XYZ file of C-alpha atoms in Angstrom:
595
model
C -98.879 11.605 -52.210
C -99.823 9.586 -55.286
C -102.729 11.968 -55.881
C -100.331 14.924 -55.785
C -98.037 13.299 -58.352
C -100.978 12.436 -60.609
C -102.319 15.987 -60.302
C -98.953 17.518 -61.162
C -98.548 15.143 -64.108
C -102.026 16.047 -65.333
C -101.102 19.730 -65.281
C -97.682 19.149 -66.868
C -99.127 16.951 -69.620
C -101.710 19.552 -70.593
C -99.095 22.298 -70.522
C -96.715 20.255 -72.658
C -99.364 19.588 -75.318
C -100.378 23.252 -75.448
C -96.783 24.455 -75.563
C -95.808 22.059 -78.360
C -98.869 23.028 -80.428
C -98.314 26.723 -79.752
C -94.669 26.850 -80.766
C -95.126 24.355 -83.586
C -97.583 26.741 -85.240
C -95.240 29.689 -84.659
C -92.198 27.928 -86.114
C -94.246 26.812 -89.131
C -95.483 30.338 -89.750
C -91.971 31.753 -89.384
C -90.079 29.252 -91.508
C -92.566 28.416 -94.291
C -94.210 31.772 -95.016
C -93.311 33.489 -98.323
C -90.980 36.492 -98.394
C -92.642 39.891 -98.789
C -90.943 43.283 -98.952
C -91.867 45.561 -96.058
C -90.946 49.090 -95.088
C -90.704 49.990 -91.395
C -93.004 52.805 -90.176
C -91.157 55.672 -88.506
C -91.581 56.858 -84.904
C -94.401 59.239 -85.918
C -96.549 56.275 -86.994
C -98.031 55.712 -83.538
C -99.040 59.367 -83.165
C -100.725 59.376 -86.582
C -102.516 56.101 -85.861
C -103.691 57.268 -82.428
C -105.209 60.366 -84.040
C -107.011 58.175 -86.604
C -108.252 55.901 -83.799
C -109.898 58.878 -82.090
C -111.903 59.532 -85.270
C -112.487 56.018 -86.657
C -111.535 53.032 -84.496
C -112.286 50.455 -87.198
C -110.173 52.268 -89.772
C -107.228 52.538 -87.361
C -107.371 48.821 -86.539
C -107.632 47.950 -90.229
C -104.543 50.073 -90.881
C -102.704 48.201 -88.124
C -103.643 44.835 -89.633
C -102.377 46.069 -92.988
C -99.025 46.830 -91.343
C -98.863 43.529 -89.441
C -99.772 41.169 -92.303
C -96.667 41.646 -94.492
C -94.364 41.407 -91.468
C -95.828 38.042 -90.434
C -95.712 36.710 -93.992
C -92.108 37.766 -94.508
C -89.457 35.049 -94.671
C -87.326 37.208 -92.389
C -89.826 39.058 -90.166
C -88.794 42.157 -88.217
C -89.668 40.841 -84.756
C -88.967 44.130 -82.969
C -91.450 45.919 -85.203
C -93.962 43.092 -84.846
C -93.716 43.305 -81.049
C -94.582 46.993 -81.129
C -97.445 46.522 -83.592
C -98.952 43.734 -81.482
C -98.682 45.862 -78.325
C -100.374 48.771 -80.064
C -103.135 46.591 -81.491
C -103.872 45.034 -78.087
C -104.151 48.484 -76.488
C -106.458 49.756 -79.239
C -108.681 46.671 -79.086
C -109.021 46.904 -75.320
C -109.844 50.610 -75.544
C -112.493 49.767 -78.142
C -113.924 47.206 -75.667
C -113.083 44.362 -78.035
C -111.591 42.404 -75.174
C -111.558 38.906 -76.628
C -109.710 40.111 -79.722
C -107.299 42.031 -77.496
C -106.628 38.816 -75.563
C -105.905 36.903 -78.782
C -103.469 39.612 -79.826
C -101.704 39.455 -76.448
C -101.316 35.689 -76.869
C -99.766 36.308 -80.298
C -97.437 38.830 -78.657
C -96.461 36.312 -75.968
C -95.691 33.731 -78.654
C -93.429 36.222 -80.382
C -91.580 37.129 -77.176
C -91.036 33.499 -76.177
C -89.691 32.572 -79.592
C -87.362 35.568 -79.879
C -86.000 36.214 -76.389
C -82.457 36.723 -77.687
C -83.628 39.745 -79.690
C -86.523 41.101 -77.646
C -85.439 40.288 -74.066
C -89.027 40.611 -72.821
C -91.056 38.309 -70.594
C -94.254 36.866 -72.116
C -95.891 36.023 -68.768
C -97.379 39.484 -67.983
C -99.029 39.521 -71.415
C -100.464 36.057 -70.815
C -101.855 37.206 -67.447
C -103.438 40.236 -69.070
C -104.921 38.043 -71.830
C -106.366 35.709 -69.206
C -107.985 38.617 -67.338
C -109.607 39.849 -70.547
C -110.903 36.375 -71.387
C -112.367 35.997 -67.900
C -114.103 39.358 -68.301
C -115.945 38.092 -71.395
C -116.749 34.712 -69.884
C -114.191 32.679 -71.861
C -113.045 30.744 -68.791
C -111.777 27.697 -70.668
C -109.505 29.818 -72.859
C -108.363 31.835 -69.827
C -107.347 28.618 -68.059
C -105.409 27.425 -71.086
C -103.513 30.700 -71.296
C -102.600 30.577 -67.600
C -101.339 26.994 -67.820
C -98.867 28.144 -70.466
C -97.851 31.047 -68.204
C -97.352 28.591 -65.334
C -95.114 26.386 -67.436
C -93.081 29.422 -68.482
C -92.710 30.582 -64.865
C -91.733 27.108 -63.645
C -89.133 26.497 -66.338
C -87.716 29.991 -65.865
C -87.285 29.462 -62.123
C -89.284 32.578 -61.285
C -90.074 33.429 -57.671
C -92.297 31.026 -55.749
C -94.869 33.757 -55.083
C -95.404 34.219 -58.821
C -95.988 30.520 -59.412
C -98.259 30.247 -56.382
C -100.327 33.206 -57.616
C -100.755 31.527 -60.992
C -101.860 28.281 -59.348
C -104.369 30.168 -57.195
C -105.845 31.859 -60.261
C -106.013 28.538 -62.087
C -107.805 26.945 -59.130
C -110.359 29.777 -59.080
C -111.051 29.473 -62.804
C -111.339 25.687 -62.651
C -113.771 25.958 -59.723
C -115.910 28.463 -61.620
C -115.998 26.058 -64.561
C -117.228 23.267 -62.297
C -113.975 21.331 -62.625
C -113.518 20.550 -58.932
C -110.894 17.846 -59.472
C -108.709 20.185 -61.514
C -109.191 22.967 -58.951
C -108.038 20.602 -56.183
C -105.022 19.637 -58.267
C -104.011 23.288 -58.661
C -104.466 23.911 -54.931
C -102.430 20.825 -54.027
C -99.635 21.947 -56.313
C -99.733 25.371 -54.659
C -99.510 23.829 -51.183
C -96.543 21.758 -52.319
C -94.803 24.927 -53.529
C -95.590 26.644 -50.215
C -93.578 23.955 -48.412
C -90.554 24.634 -50.621
C -87.881 26.716 -48.938
C -87.682 30.094 -50.689
C -83.972 30.196 -49.856
C -83.309 26.831 -51.467
C -85.316 27.779 -54.526
C -83.567 31.144 -54.841
C -80.062 29.721 -54.722
C -80.591 26.626 -56.857
C -77.590 26.353 -59.175
C -75.904 29.497 -57.849
C -72.120 29.416 -58.086
C -71.995 26.566 -60.594
C -74.645 27.212 -63.239
C -74.978 30.963 -62.814
C -73.832 34.035 -60.899
C -76.059 36.559 -59.139
C -75.491 40.258 -59.803
C -77.347 42.678 -57.481
C -78.187 45.953 -59.225
C -79.177 48.810 -56.922
C -81.735 51.006 -58.648
C -83.670 54.247 -58.501
C -86.643 54.736 -60.809
C -89.475 57.158 -61.367
C -91.484 54.559 -63.251
C -94.871 53.753 -61.744
C -95.430 50.206 -60.546
C -97.560 48.180 -62.944
C -99.319 46.219 -60.207
C -97.747 42.993 -61.435
C -95.692 40.779 -59.118
C -93.525 39.578 -62.007
C -89.989 41.004 -61.974
C -90.075 41.594 -65.739
C -93.244 43.657 -65.452
C -92.925 45.102 -61.927
C -92.393 48.634 -63.275
C -94.210 49.877 -66.365
C -93.818 52.832 -68.708
C -95.912 55.395 -66.833
C -94.621 58.178 -64.582
C -94.410 57.675 -60.846
C -92.573 59.009 -57.831
C -88.914 58.171 -57.250
C -88.490 54.685 -55.778
C -85.409 52.757 -54.701
C -84.609 49.069 -54.570
C -82.432 46.134 -55.540
C -82.886 44.093 -58.716
C -81.201 40.684 -58.824
C -80.006 39.468 -62.230
C -78.513 36.043 -62.893
C -75.712 35.531 -65.435
C -75.132 31.956 -66.671
C -71.698 30.367 -66.355
C -71.827 29.836 -70.141
C -72.272 33.592 -70.758
C -70.295 35.117 -73.626
C -68.861 38.607 -73.265
C -71.081 41.472 -74.465
C -74.150 39.249 -75.013
C -77.601 39.188 -73.393
C -78.422 35.484 -73.626
C -82.113 34.624 -73.924
C -84.104 31.665 -75.256
C -84.355 31.422 -79.048
C -86.655 29.397 -81.272
C -83.662 28.681 -83.493
C -82.042 26.829 -80.588
C -85.351 25.098 -79.776
C -85.430 26.945 -76.432
C -88.854 28.165 -75.429
C -88.373 29.063 -71.751
C -85.737 30.853 -69.693
C -83.109 28.920 -67.767
C -80.673 30.439 -65.267
C -78.030 28.013 -66.523
C -78.317 29.372 -70.075
C -79.863 32.836 -70.049
C -79.568 36.229 -68.367
C -82.679 36.628 -66.214
C -84.103 39.379 -64.017
C -84.924 37.173 -61.032
C -86.331 39.619 -58.507
C -87.183 43.263 -57.858
C -87.142 44.399 -54.227
C -88.277 47.968 -53.442
C -86.410 49.459 -50.469
C -87.070 52.586 -48.399
C -84.571 55.379 -49.180
C -82.619 55.412 -45.891
C -82.306 51.643 -45.843
C -81.380 51.686 -49.541
C -78.262 53.796 -48.959
C -77.374 51.877 -45.795
C -77.444 48.611 -47.749
C -75.491 50.248 -50.546
C -72.728 51.311 -48.134
C -72.600 47.838 -46.565
C -72.407 46.230 -49.996
C -69.586 48.498 -51.184
C -67.603 47.916 -47.985
C -67.532 44.194 -48.790
C -66.256 44.695 -52.331
C -62.677 44.763 -53.548
C -63.125 48.155 -55.228
C -64.596 51.126 -53.416
C -66.437 52.405 -56.474
C -69.739 52.317 -58.356
C -71.154 53.111 -61.756
C -74.598 54.553 -62.462
C -76.224 53.489 -65.735
C -79.019 55.518 -67.367
C -80.686 53.650 -70.238
C -82.048 55.099 -73.455
C -85.190 55.221 -75.583
C -87.313 52.071 -76.103
C -86.005 50.259 -73.013
C -87.982 48.518 -70.263
C -86.911 48.309 -66.632
C -86.124 44.619 -67.188
C -83.874 45.279 -70.185
C -82.068 48.094 -68.366
C -81.397 45.949 -65.284
C -80.045 43.123 -67.447
C -77.786 45.532 -69.339
C -76.372 47.055 -66.142
C -75.659 43.579 -64.747
C -74.103 42.385 -68.008
C -71.736 45.364 -68.168
C -70.641 44.870 -64.554
C -70.131 41.141 -65.080
C -68.235 41.449 -68.369
C -65.856 44.059 -67.001
C -65.421 42.025 -63.776
C -66.367 45.278 -62.114
C -65.453 44.940 -58.438
C -67.592 47.897 -57.450
C -71.373 48.288 -57.391
C -73.613 48.566 -60.492
C -76.434 51.089 -60.049
C -79.332 51.708 -62.427
C -81.402 54.842 -62.874
C -84.485 53.903 -64.906
C -86.744 56.610 -66.306
C -90.254 55.775 -67.640
C -89.511 54.852 -71.254
C -92.567 53.278 -72.908
C -90.349 50.449 -74.255
C -91.701 50.791 -77.791
C -89.989 51.861 -80.998
C -93.181 53.765 -81.850
C -93.204 55.763 -78.593
C -90.401 58.194 -79.374
C -92.544 61.288 -78.836
C -93.920 60.117 -75.488
C -90.422 59.207 -74.292
C -89.158 62.704 -75.077
C -91.981 64.103 -72.941
C -90.939 62.288 -69.757
C -87.163 62.010 -69.898
C -86.337 65.587 -68.893
C -88.535 65.499 -65.786
C -86.504 62.429 -64.799
C -83.364 64.514 -65.240
C -84.373 66.643 -62.252
C -84.724 63.549 -60.112
C -81.529 62.037 -61.482
C -79.594 65.151 -60.456
C -80.454 64.706 -56.787
C -79.958 60.947 -56.966
C -76.418 61.329 -58.320
C -75.605 63.759 -55.537
C -76.994 61.285 -52.993
C -74.888 58.468 -54.472
C -71.752 60.614 -54.165
C -72.540 61.578 -50.555
C -74.241 58.470 -49.161
C -73.147 55.361 -51.079
C -69.711 55.032 -49.500
C -68.071 54.830 -52.935
C -64.977 56.978 -53.339
C -65.158 56.768 -57.150
C -68.491 57.134 -58.953
C -68.758 56.704 -62.734
C -71.823 57.538 -64.840
C -72.870 56.013 -68.174
C -75.875 57.284 -70.132
C -77.150 55.859 -73.396
C -79.178 57.414 -76.217
C -82.101 59.531 -74.974
C -80.984 58.875 -71.393
C -78.350 61.526 -72.084
C -81.101 64.143 -72.090
C -81.787 63.278 -68.473
C -78.069 63.120 -67.667
C -77.048 66.427 -69.272
C -79.892 68.232 -67.499
C -78.998 66.483 -64.229
C -75.310 67.315 -64.447
C -75.914 70.927 -65.434
C -78.086 71.405 -62.338
C -75.527 69.548 -60.236
C -72.696 71.725 -61.605
C -74.530 74.870 -60.572
C -74.845 73.528 -57.031
C -71.141 72.614 -56.950
C -69.896 76.015 -58.114
C -69.549 77.208 -54.536
C -67.808 74.069 -53.229
C -64.310 74.750 -51.922
C -62.756 71.283 -52.119
C -61.980 71.541 -55.836
C -62.276 67.760 -56.140
C -64.559 66.477 -58.897
C -67.448 64.516 -57.349
C -67.542 62.086 -60.303
C -64.767 60.070 -61.900
C -65.739 58.990 -65.440
C -68.807 60.337 -67.246
C -69.676 58.467 -70.453
C -72.110 59.874 -73.014
C -72.932 56.866 -75.231
C -74.757 57.656 -78.503
C -76.365 60.767 -76.975
C -79.674 61.728 -78.594
C -79.129 65.394 -77.752
C -78.831 68.352 -80.105
C -75.118 68.549 -80.943
C -74.805 72.320 -80.494
C -76.718 72.252 -77.209
C -74.582 69.363 -75.971
C -71.401 71.262 -76.862
C -72.485 74.175 -74.703
C -73.759 72.082 -71.781
C -70.540 70.092 -71.359
C -68.643 73.312 -70.708
C -70.707 73.741 -67.544
C -70.563 70.036 -66.717
C -66.787 69.575 -67.145
C -65.697 70.421 -63.531
C -67.881 67.595 -62.177
C -65.768 64.738 -63.566
C -62.165 63.641 -63.995
C -62.923 62.851 -67.643
C -65.831 63.217 -70.080
C -66.081 60.737 -72.950
C -68.450 60.744 -75.926
C -69.117 57.583 -77.985
C -70.511 58.292 -81.452
C -71.234 56.507 -84.724
C -72.320 57.583 -88.197
C -74.150 54.231 -88.625
C -76.523 54.666 -85.679
C -80.027 54.194 -87.140
C -81.832 55.555 -84.073
C -79.931 58.840 -84.209
C -80.537 59.146 -87.944
C -84.282 58.956 -87.291
C -83.990 61.443 -84.430
C -82.108 63.871 -86.645
C -84.956 63.816 -89.194
C -87.488 64.412 -86.439
C -85.493 67.448 -85.258
C -85.342 69.313 -88.566
C -82.048 67.733 -89.696
C -80.225 69.120 -86.649
C -77.194 66.863 -85.926
C -77.308 64.739 -82.769
C -74.318 64.679 -80.424
C -73.974 60.911 -80.820
C -73.559 60.958 -84.599
C -70.056 60.135 -85.779
C -68.138 60.393 -89.033
C -68.047 63.929 -90.371
C -70.515 64.998 -87.677
C -68.401 63.845 -84.730
C -68.414 66.538 -82.067
C -65.188 68.466 -81.549
C -64.826 69.872 -78.043
C -61.840 70.761 -75.865
C -63.606 69.365 -72.789
C -64.793 65.975 -74.128
C -62.886 63.020 -75.606
C -64.912 62.143 -78.727
C -64.630 58.498 -79.832
C -66.020 57.581 -83.269
C -67.113 53.910 -83.071
C -68.555 53.740 -86.593
C -66.438 50.719 -87.558
C -68.403 48.508 -85.197
C -70.997 48.113 -87.942
C -74.353 49.280 -89.229
C -76.811 47.699 -86.824
C -74.556 47.971 -83.772
C -76.664 45.533 -81.788
C -79.835 47.571 -81.499
C -78.176 50.953 -80.949
C -76.341 49.619 -77.865
C -72.810 49.166 -79.211
C -71.339 50.792 -76.095
C -72.221 47.710 -74.005
C -72.949 45.053 -76.642
C -69.487 44.870 -78.178
C -66.218 43.769 -76.585
C -64.387 46.713 -78.200
C -66.439 49.320 -76.373
C -66.309 47.353 -73.113
C -62.503 47.250 -73.311
C -62.522 51.022 -73.626
C -64.940 51.442 -70.707
C -62.848 49.160 -68.526
C -59.698 51.111 -69.394
C -61.400 54.319 -68.328
C -62.766 52.911 -65.083
C -59.444 51.345 -64.156
C -56.853 53.924 -65.186
C -58.681 57.123 -66.240
C -56.560 56.611 -69.349
C -56.345 59.265 -72.041
C -57.441 58.075 -75.527
C -53.850 57.783 -76.809
C -53.141 55.151 -74.153
C -56.195 53.021 -74.904
C -56.276 50.040 -77.216
C -57.594 50.379 -80.777
C -57.951 54.173 -80.950
C -56.304 56.454 -83.527
C -56.330 60.251 -83.640
C -57.634 62.165 -86.640
C -57.985 65.905 -87.139
C -60.617 67.855 -88.980
C -59.307 70.586 -91.238
C -58.566 73.736 -89.275
C -58.827 72.046 -85.857
C -56.050 71.083 -83.445
C -58.443 69.022 -81.288
C -58.311 65.307 -82.133
C -61.245 63.030 -82.870
C -60.465 59.483 -81.774
C -61.495 56.740 -84.166
C -61.880 53.082 -83.218
C -59.990 50.952 -85.763
C -61.377 47.442 -86.165
C -58.794 44.688 -85.735
C -56.147 46.879 -84.144
C -57.005 45.640 -80.651
C -57.556 41.955 -79.840
C -60.772 42.793 -78.037
C -61.998 39.256 -77.352
C -58.808 38.504 -75.423
C -58.202 42.011 -74.054
C -61.488 42.289 -72.169
C -61.047 39.293 -69.839
C -57.319 40.045 -69.578
C -57.811 43.609 -68.343
C -60.533 42.441 -65.979
C -58.194 39.911 -64.353
C -55.199 42.257 -64.247
C -57.338 44.902 -62.604
C -58.626 42.471 -59.974
C -55.026 41.491 -59.219
C -54.013 45.138 -58.789
C -51.396 44.932 -61.567
C -49.083 47.872 -62.351
C -46.527 48.628 -65.053
C -43.765 47.551 -62.664
C -45.091 43.989 -62.437
C -43.797 41.129 -64.559
C -46.602 41.739 -67.018
C -45.455 39.315 -69.718
C -45.517 36.420 -67.279
C -48.872 37.475 -65.843
C -50.418 37.928 -69.283
C -49.176 34.589 -70.609
C -50.497 32.853 -67.496
C -53.921 34.375 -68.127
C -54.167 33.971 -71.930
C -52.070 30.797 -72.278
C -50.583 31.848 -75.637
C -47.042 33.247 -76.029
C -47.711 34.810 -79.446
C -50.888 36.482 -78.259
C -49.072 37.672 -75.126
C -46.633 39.713 -77.198
C -49.534 41.413 -79.014
C -51.388 42.209 -75.824
C -48.409 43.255 -73.713
C -47.687 46.476 -75.621
C -51.306 47.572 -75.257
C -51.316 46.811 -71.533
C -47.987 48.578 -70.905
C -49.235 51.682 -72.741
C -52.414 51.666 -70.662
C -50.559 51.351 -67.336
C -47.688 53.763 -67.933
C -47.821 56.938 -65.889
């Protein structure tokens, strides 16, 4: 037993020294480096660079280094851009058979991800595994072992599945044995055996209920599996067949509404913790028939017999999409079932063109999946939310679905709420498509903003043709869609995801899901009319609605089954604990609930 403890301490000590050195260098580089102006390459940059790489690999890599250098040396580096540039450089180096350099770049990428989880929400471990494989291939076993020990520490501190940690220990034992380090190899094997004796159930539920809450997200995806066992990297960005499963996401008890908590170097947090951060804990593929059976069983146990399907947008990984679906469900205290449809986005700001090439094929698959959810999930109310480029898949899916429903005699809309959030779809095309789509839902809602940077770029790429998600003077006017201009939420709008990353938008979503409320009954919205039009555009007015208090209030009132006939003032004051705030909130709640 003493030998086991010594072995584990030996591993932990080495990991600690490497981790401290690693992050110390990163923090120094980030905080001390001089400020340099830098302009962000547009989405066409990757295509141009790939073409150059085909002709002159060295020139393309030199161009990449020229782009990376000023970002790193900036006093306020653009970490999202740096992530993409590192990913691209690693791919180019590996293609050029410069494997050791590719491995070094992947380690740099992992450093970046670990130090900026709150912004990037990506797991560094798969990149460390890939770096280790490349180092092994070129005979750099010592470096490969060092990289894997850091990955092991990350996996242990993050509470990742036992199988992942055991796999890392097995790989470490193999490398140590090949290096002639028999004692170290035995230590790794002993640690693995110790983990094998740990109850998977105990490990999976550690802290549940007190430190964090589990949110199961049922999913369908036509992403191909990456071959990795890590939840964060289980599905990649390549096309595959349609698969089904359940992703489990943990939400910490300290979670703040509308946030995706992740470790941050500024908080001196270098690894994930279920007690502090939102984590994708597991991904479990399930056969189709069993998938819908489990879905029905799950919905039967819930207070609300409903579900929402979330379709993510451009530059989003499976991990990010699962976390976002779970966060929305949690923040709205959604009593139904969150469902994710994940199409094969490349998860890179420089992969706009490749994303456009795959999203519409996914729309065909999404169409059948939505119909299956309506028929086989057991939910009597099904809502759909699509974001950004995901709306291309959704509009295609719903148009096909509408054609199939034309001959239905029931007259009942199969869907309840359909939300088009920041749709990256040609505005004129969208206006025509929703006319066909309208009979499928009780209400169609469009969220738009004139400050959405992603849609501004898309508009330029499409010959200055307005996008349906652009607000302000370009806000779509349609008799069949409620258009909500959310421009006042700000310029950055939390990485183009204001619909789920701001309490204001979540209040509006919750109002729709709960009451199917018309815009005039919802908090913070004012009507405006464009000259010559009698159709209103609804504008969110900052400060008009007490969003921070309204979101948890509506969630609790909904769970209690409140109606306008209840003693709302007493209920509201009990929940918010403030008489003055109660009077402000009561009018908004009464307006929402009135028939």
